[in-house]
Each structure stands twice: as structure tokens, then as C-alpha cells.
């Protein structure tokens, strides 16, 4: 008997996410989106200053990036907006060639990201070791904290008790209730206190004028020529790579926090689509925003695309409809939120004495180097690349010492058997040639490779060199024990790797 046909209403219910009918999830997502929107405003304005554009440009970028990525992205609850890393990349282009070229760069960077995503660049994330990931998280926390220092220096003295009060509210308010996010309570209470008591402290309005209308789509005001393309392309490629690096690392971090998996390829392509949309609306582009993502996921508990969409939507509503109110929010309230985020983000377990005593020295070095490079360059992508390369070098050095050679001579002295164990690759094979007694060995030499695996051409070249050295002394070499892949590689390359061929 065939299954009964489903009605259109039942089909629609099956396609709807479970959270749509859950009021508790709705409340969490809506309030999280509001908190993130408030935190986005001063950040977007600051990054606009770095890029050398009007504050509205950064706010438009944060709006379009968040709304678009909430639909096309591969990681739920992650926030994408205007970021400092992207601003640093495109600032020279804007300074030297003008805003039209900046917009063209954002659109082309989006195209690059779509292409790179389709080519599977996200799969490279598997090569990022845990020590680099820990360094990434810790350096992120340090950068978030350092970014707040300008708001805590050369400011009126009431700023300090306001920050302390905001931190106290976020620590103790959740013990009373978690229905309303503590950061939102902190922002509202401190705003009411400063406005009601007429306390003169820096506010969001001091950062720049908020936009009064929605952005209008259009093409960049540049000549569509090959010269324009060659000017813009290097900046666009740099922006695409930096944006993907930060976005994929942030997605992996959120995966770990939420114990869920994300579609990294979809996220890569989605970042490209979001940047194209942002460029067409005259924004400065962006990528995943780690600090605001931590507010959304770790502090506010959001888990769905709704919070990401509402963060962008609320941002424009706050700027256009409630601009005067938002302008009165004291920067101390937002600084307190970001300081709390930095402390929550830092992996304190990674620097505990007990952990450091147990961790291999190489992994501790990689973690510390990642943090140092990120803090020195203020670029998370550079730190991750340096940390990953260092981790690979440390791994190669460690594995290189695992290749061992032991010799067993027959009682009659007619032959010697060398047994090789460990992994043979470019690092370990360099020392392999020196571990044979070419002059004193008997006429028959057997090299048993059943305890190893031949990984690359360097290892095949080393075996060829060993055979050549014995042949020069009139001695015969037999290689046995190769597994299938190693034998195939040896057959294909042996005798073809002599220098000068």
C-alpha cells in the first residue's frame, strides 16, 4: 500500500525549521540580534575610519553582509560584517585611487571567494592543527581587549566606574535570570544612568554620524578597462584570502563551541555572494566578525540564522529610526561588553601550569608564536599561516627522527639485511643515505622496507643513491617489503631522479 499523500500545509511544516514554533528560541535569537546590532555600530564606524571612508559606508557593509550571509552562509549564528582586517587591505586602494575602485575591489573579491570556494579551498582547514587554533582563539581575545584600550585612555573619570558597573551586571545578572541577555541589560542600564544623570562621557554619536536612509544599489564609478582590473585585482585577491581565512577559522571555532558542523564550502561561496551584494550597495565589504560572533553565540546563546539576519536588520533600524537614542549610548557600555567577550573567548585552560607541563614543547611554541604574530601584525590570517607552517616544520622534525635502520649480517657473511622502520619522506630520507656501511658490507645487500612507507620523490631518490653507492663498489642491492603504494611510487620514479637529467 502506498503512503498517503501529504497536504501542502504538511509539506510546508516539514520544510520549516523546528525553531520557528519555539517562543523560547525566538526570544533568544531576537535579543541576541539586538545586542549584536548595538555592538556592531561603533565597530563598523571605527573600521570605516581605518579604510578612509564615511562611517555610513561601514554601517551599510555590516547591514548587507549580515543579512545576506544569514541566507547564503554555511555556518548558522555566525556574524559577518565590516572588519578591521578587510579595512586594512583595502585602505591603500581607496587612498590612492578613490572610493569607486574600493567598491570594484569588494565586488571582485567576492567573485574570487566564490571561485575559491567552488575549488574547495575550505578543505585546507583540515591542515590547521589544534595548537594553531588555540593560538588563534587566544590572540583573538587579546586583540578584542586591545581594541578597547583607546576607549579607556584619556577619557573622563566616570568612564571607569561605568565599565566596572557594566562588567558587574554581566557577571551577576545571569544569576538572577537568563531570559534577557546580560549585555543588553548592561547597555540599557548604563545608557539610562548616563542620560538621566547627565554624565559627560564619550558616546556612540561621538564616533560619527549615523545614516538616515537605506543604501541604494549601483555599479562602481570606475572605467571598465583592463587597467582598472590590473589595479584592483591584487587588492581583491588579498581581501578574498584574508576574508576566507578569518571566516573559516571563525566557523570552525563556532563548530567547536556549539558541537555542530558547518558547511565550509557553502560558507566560502556565501562570503563571496555577500561581498558582491555589499559592493553593489556601496559598502566596504567584510567577512566573519569574531568578536560579535562570540557575543551572539557564546554570550547570548544564539544558534540559528535568525539572529544573524536580525543583527543586520536591527542595525539599520537602530541607525535610521532610533539614531538619536543610539547616539546617546555610552561607549563604556559597549567597552564592557567587549571586555567580557575577550575574557570569555580566551582559552584559560591552555595557559594553566598543569597544561603547560604536559603539552609538548613544540605545540606550546606554535601556540605562543601564533599569538605573538597576530598581536604584532593585528592580522589573524598572517598569524594562522605562520603558526601552521611552524607546526608543519615541528612535525617534520619530530617525524624525521623516527626512521631507523638496523643491520643483521648472515652468519656466513654472504649478505647483510638492513631493516628500515618509520616513515620515509623528504625530512627523514635525507639521513637515510648515511646509515649504510658501503665499504665493509658483503657483496649482497638486502634492504627490507616492510616496516616503512615511501611517501615522496625524495625518498625514492635516496634509495637510488644507496643503490648507486653500492654499485660503484661492485655490490648487489635488493629492495624488498614495499607495500603497494610505495612499490608503485618506486617503480614509477626509480632511475628518473638523477641530478642533471
GROMACS .gro file of C-alpha atoms in nm, residues 182-438:
model
  257
  182UNK     CA    1   2.303   4.037   3.036
  183UNK     CA    2   2.489   4.251   2.776
  184UNK     CA    3   2.160   4.409   2.667
  185UNK     CA    4   2.070   4.482   3.030
  186UNK     CA    5   2.413   4.637   3.083
  187UNK     CA    6   2.380   4.862   2.777
  188UNK     CA    7   2.029   4.979   2.870
  189UNK     CA    8   2.109   5.044   3.238
  190UNK     CA    9   2.429   5.238   3.169
  191UNK     CA   10   2.257   5.444   2.898
  192UNK     CA   11   1.971   5.534   3.132
  193UNK     CA   12   2.215   5.627   3.410
  194UNK     CA   13   2.437   5.847   3.190
  195UNK     CA   14   2.145   6.022   3.020
  196UNK     CA   15   1.940   6.058   3.338
  197UNK     CA   16   2.230   6.191   3.543
  198UNK     CA   17   2.371   6.397   3.251
  199UNK     CA   18   2.712   6.232   3.289
  200UNK     CA   19   2.951   6.362   3.023
  201UNK     CA   20   3.125   6.057   2.873
  202UNK     CA   21   3.207   5.953   2.514
  203UNK     CA   22   2.905   5.812   2.331
  204UNK     CA   23   2.834   5.623   2.011
  205UNK     CA   24   2.738   5.953   1.847
  206UNK     CA   25   3.093   6.080   1.901
  207UNK     CA   26   3.220   5.809   1.664
  208UNK     CA   27   3.046   5.951   1.360
  209UNK     CA   28   2.712   6.041   1.206
  210UNK     CA   29   2.468   5.752   1.163
  211UNK     CA   30   2.298   5.702   0.822
  212UNK     CA   31   1.946   5.836   0.778
  213UNK     CA   32   1.837   5.625   0.477
  214UNK     CA   33   1.887   5.280   0.331
  215UNK     CA   34   2.170   5.222   0.081
  216UNK     CA   35   2.085   5.234  -0.291
  217UNK     CA   36   2.230   4.971  -0.531
  218UNK     CA   37   2.451   5.073  -0.822
  219UNK     CA   38   2.766   4.990  -1.016
  220UNK     CA   39   3.108   5.125  -0.909
  221UNK     CA   40   3.209   5.455  -1.066
  222UNK     CA   41   3.522   5.331  -1.244
  223UNK     CA   42   3.622   5.281  -1.608
  224UNK     CA   43   3.561   4.919  -1.703
  225UNK     CA   44   3.904   4.863  -1.859
  226UNK     CA   45   4.191   4.617  -1.830
  227UNK     CA   46   4.393   4.885  -1.650
  228UNK     CA   47   4.125   4.907  -1.381
  229UNK     CA   48   4.124   4.529  -1.346
  230UNK     CA   49   4.502   4.508  -1.304
  231UNK     CA   50   4.488   4.787  -1.044
  232UNK     CA   51   4.210   4.631  -0.842
  233UNK     CA   52   4.287   4.258  -0.874
  234UNK     CA   53   4.584   4.232  -0.631
  235UNK     CA   54   4.388   4.407  -0.355
  236UNK     CA   55   4.079   4.198  -0.432
  237UNK     CA   56   4.273   3.871  -0.411
  238UNK     CA   57   4.432   3.976  -0.081
  239UNK     CA   58   4.092   4.074   0.056
  240UNK     CA   59   3.939   3.744  -0.062
  241UNK     CA   60   4.209   3.536   0.107
  242UNK     CA   61   4.205   3.731   0.433
  243UNK     CA   62   3.825   3.723   0.444
  244UNK     CA   63   3.807   3.349   0.380
  245UNK     CA   64   4.078   3.275   0.635
  246UNK     CA   65   3.904   3.467   0.913
  247UNK     CA   66   3.559   3.337   0.816
  248UNK     CA   67   3.661   2.970   0.802
  249UNK     CA   68   3.857   2.994   1.127
  250UNK     CA   69   3.558   3.159   1.296
  251UNK     CA   70   3.324   2.893   1.157
  252UNK     CA   71   3.549   2.621   1.298
  253UNK     CA   72   3.552   2.798   1.636
  254UNK     CA   73   3.170   2.817   1.641
  255UNK     CA   74   3.153   2.449   1.540
  256UNK     CA   75   3.356   2.363   1.850
  257UNK     CA   76   3.151   2.586   2.080
  258UNK     CA   77   2.812   2.456   1.959
  259UNK     CA   78   2.916   2.093   1.891
  260UNK     CA   79   2.769   2.120   1.544
  261UNK     CA   80   2.912   2.102   1.192
  262UNK     CA   81   2.901   2.373   0.928
  263UNK     CA   82   2.931   2.364   0.550
  264UNK     CA   83   3.267   2.536   0.493
  265UNK     CA   84   3.234   2.529   0.114
  266UNK     CA   85   2.892   2.693   0.132
  267UNK     CA   86   3.034   2.947   0.376
  268UNK     CA   87   3.319   3.031   0.136
  269UNK     CA   88   3.082   3.082  -0.155
  270UNK     CA   89   2.838   3.266   0.071
  271UNK     CA   90   3.107   3.512   0.178
  272UNK     CA   91   3.167   3.586  -0.189
  273UNK     CA   92   2.798   3.643  -0.259
  274UNK     CA   93   2.768   3.868   0.047
  275UNK     CA   94   3.066   4.079  -0.064
  276UNK     CA   95   2.925   4.117  -0.416
  277UNK     CA   96   2.591   4.231  -0.274
  278UNK     CA   97   2.772   4.464  -0.033
  279UNK     CA   98   2.979   4.614  -0.314
  280UNK     CA   99   2.671   4.672  -0.530
  281UNK     CA  100   2.516   4.863  -0.238
  282UNK     CA  101   2.826   5.077  -0.194
  283UNK     CA  102   2.965   4.904   0.117
  284UNK     CA  103   3.328   4.842   0.208
  285UNK     CA  104   3.298   4.463   0.225
  286UNK     CA  105   3.384   4.237   0.514
  287UNK     CA  106   3.396   3.884   0.650
  288UNK     CA  107   3.309   3.691   0.964
  289UNK     CA  108   3.333   3.916   1.269
  290UNK     CA  109   3.476   3.715   1.553
  291UNK     CA  110   3.400   3.941   1.847
  292UNK     CA  111   3.035   3.991   1.752
  293UNK     CA  112   3.002   3.621   1.672
  294UNK     CA  113   3.117   3.542   2.025
  295UNK     CA  114   2.859   3.787   2.163
  296UNK     CA  115   2.592   3.613   1.956
  297UNK     CA  116   2.688   3.251   2.020
  298UNK     CA  117   2.876   3.232   2.350
  299UNK     CA  118   2.731   3.524   2.547
  300UNK     CA  119   2.374   3.544   2.414
  301UNK     CA  120   2.326   3.176   2.328
  302UNK     CA  121   2.203   3.221   1.971
  303UNK     CA  122   2.211   2.916   1.744
  304UNK     CA  123   2.013   2.997   1.426
  305UNK     CA  124   2.029   3.214   1.114
  306UNK     CA  125   1.756   3.436   1.259
  307UNK     CA  126   1.996   3.610   1.497
  308UNK     CA  127   2.238   3.684   1.211
  309UNK     CA  128   1.960   3.827   0.994
  310UNK     CA  129   1.819   4.036   1.277
  311UNK     CA  130   2.162   4.170   1.370
  312UNK     CA  131   2.182   4.332   1.026
  313UNK     CA  132   1.817   4.435   1.018
  314UNK     CA  133   1.825   4.585   1.368
  315UNK     CA  134   2.145   4.770   1.277
  316UNK     CA  135   1.969   4.970   1.007
  317UNK     CA  136   1.656   5.019   1.217
  318UNK     CA  137   1.863   5.148   1.507
  319UNK     CA  138   2.057   5.385   1.283
  320UNK     CA  139   1.767   5.519   1.074
  321UNK     CA  140   1.473   5.512   1.319
  322UNK     CA  141   1.640   5.536   1.659
  323UNK     CA  142   1.955   5.720   1.561
  324UNK     CA  143   1.930   5.990   1.832
  325UNK     CA  144   1.875   5.728   2.104
  326UNK     CA  145   2.158   5.505   1.984
  327UNK     CA  146   2.389   5.805   1.966
  328UNK     CA  147   2.344   5.853   2.341
  329UNK     CA  148   2.469   5.503   2.431
  330UNK     CA  149   2.792   5.547   2.630
  331UNK     CA  150   3.094   5.381   2.478
  332UNK     CA  151   3.170   5.250   2.827
  333UNK     CA  152   2.872   5.013   2.797
  334UNK     CA  153   2.997   4.864   2.470
  335UNK     CA  154   3.354   4.850   2.600
  336UNK     CA  155   3.233   4.650   2.900
  337UNK     CA  156   3.057   4.405   2.667
  338UNK     CA  157   3.367   4.356   2.453
  339UNK     CA  158   3.594   4.315   2.757
  340UNK     CA  159   3.363   4.043   2.884
  341UNK     CA  160   3.373   3.880   2.539
  342UNK     CA  161   3.753   3.883   2.540
  343UNK     CA  162   3.768   3.711   2.879
  344UNK     CA  163   3.507   3.454   2.775
  345UNK     CA  164   3.687   3.385   2.447
  346UNK     CA  165   4.037   3.331   2.592
  347UNK     CA  166   4.123   2.964   2.650
  348UNK     CA  167   4.247   2.995   3.008
  349UNK     CA  168   4.300   2.620   3.032
  350UNK     CA  169   4.567   2.641   2.760
  351UNK     CA  170   4.797   2.851   2.981
  352UNK     CA  171   4.733   2.674   3.311
  353UNK     CA  172   5.061   2.545   3.465
  354UNK     CA  173   4.928   2.188   3.468
  355UNK     CA  174   4.851   2.205   3.095
  356UNK     CA  175   5.186   2.362   3.007
  357UNK     CA  176   5.374   2.089   3.195
  358UNK     CA  177   5.201   1.816   2.995
  359UNK     CA  178   5.197   1.975   2.649
  360UNK     CA  179   5.488   1.903   2.409
  361UNK     CA  180   5.727   2.199   2.383
  362UNK     CA  181   5.671   2.221   2.007
  363UNK     CA  182   5.295   2.271   2.042
  364UNK     CA  183   5.340   2.535   2.312
  365UNK     CA  184   5.586   2.715   2.083
  366UNK     CA  185   5.338   2.707   1.794
  367UNK     CA  186   5.059   2.846   2.012
  368UNK     CA  187   5.273   3.128   2.153
  369UNK     CA  188   5.413   3.214   1.810
  370UNK     CA  189   5.063   3.235   1.662
  371UNK     CA  190   4.956   3.473   1.939
  372UNK     CA  191   5.271   3.684   1.905
  373UNK     CA  192   5.242   3.722   1.527
  374UNK     CA  193   4.872   3.810   1.542
  375UNK     CA  194   4.921   4.067   1.816
  376UNK     CA  195   5.223   4.217   1.637
  377UNK     CA  196   5.055   4.239   1.293
  378UNK     CA  197   4.693   4.279   1.406
  379UNK     CA  198   4.614   4.030   1.131
  380UNK     CA  199   4.465   3.695   1.227
  381UNK     CA  200   4.528   3.547   0.881
  382UNK     CA  201   4.904   3.609   0.896
  383UNK     CA  202   4.924   3.455   1.242
  384UNK     CA  203   4.736   3.142   1.133
  385UNK     CA  204   4.960   3.095   0.827
  386UNK     CA  205   5.281   3.143   1.030
  387UNK     CA  206   5.155   2.914   1.305
  388UNK     CA  207   5.051   2.641   1.062
  389UNK     CA  208   5.382   2.649   0.875
  390UNK     CA  209   5.570   2.636   1.205
  391UNK     CA  210   5.359   2.341   1.320
  392UNK     CA  211   5.440   2.157   0.997
  393UNK     CA  212   5.813   2.220   1.047
  394UNK     CA  213   5.794   2.098   1.406
  395UNK     CA  214   5.604   1.788   1.294
  396UNK     CA  215   5.851   1.717   1.013
  397UNK     CA  216   6.147   1.746   1.250
  398UNK     CA  217   5.981   1.515   1.501
  399UNK     CA  218   5.886   1.250   1.245
  400UNK     CA  219   6.225   1.271   1.072
  401UNK     CA  220   6.389   1.110   1.375
  402UNK     CA  221   6.152   0.812   1.369
  403UNK     CA  222   6.314   0.647   1.066
  404UNK     CA  223   6.559   0.387   1.200
  405UNK     CA  224   6.793   0.144   1.022
  406UNK     CA  225   6.915  -0.179   1.182
  407UNK     CA  226   7.158  -0.424   1.018
  408UNK     CA  227   7.168  -0.802   1.052
  409UNK     CA  228   7.463  -0.989   0.891
  410UNK     CA  229   7.421  -1.356   0.792
  411UNK     CA  230   7.641  -1.596   0.992
  412UNK     CA  231   7.827  -1.699   0.676
  413UNK     CA  232   7.891  -1.332   0.591
  414UNK     CA  233   7.738  -1.369   0.248
  415UNK     CA  234   7.483  -1.090   0.283
  416UNK     CA  235   7.354  -0.820   0.516
  417UNK     CA  236   6.989  -0.730   0.573
  418UNK     CA  237   6.903  -0.370   0.661
  419UNK     CA  238   6.558  -0.327   0.815
  420UNK     CA  239   6.416   0.025   0.784
  421UNK     CA  240   6.132   0.133   1.016
  422UNK     CA  241   5.943   0.461   1.041
  423UNK     CA  242   5.824   0.699   0.771
  424UNK     CA  243   6.033   0.790   0.467
  425UNK     CA  244   5.972   1.140   0.337
  426UNK     CA  245   6.184   1.442   0.245
  427UNK     CA  246   6.299   1.510   0.602
  428UNK     CA  247   6.378   1.157   0.719
  429UNK     CA  248   6.520   1.033   0.386
  430UNK     CA  249   6.800   1.291   0.395
  431UNK     CA  250   6.973   1.097   0.673
  432UNK     CA  251   6.894   0.754   0.527
  433UNK     CA  252   7.191   0.751   0.287
  434UNK     CA  253   7.442   0.791   0.571
  435UNK     CA  254   7.325   0.485   0.768
  436UNK     CA  255   7.481   0.215   0.546
  437UNK     CA  256   7.836   0.071   0.564
  438UNK     CA  257   7.910   0.078   0.191
   0.00000   0.00000   0.00000
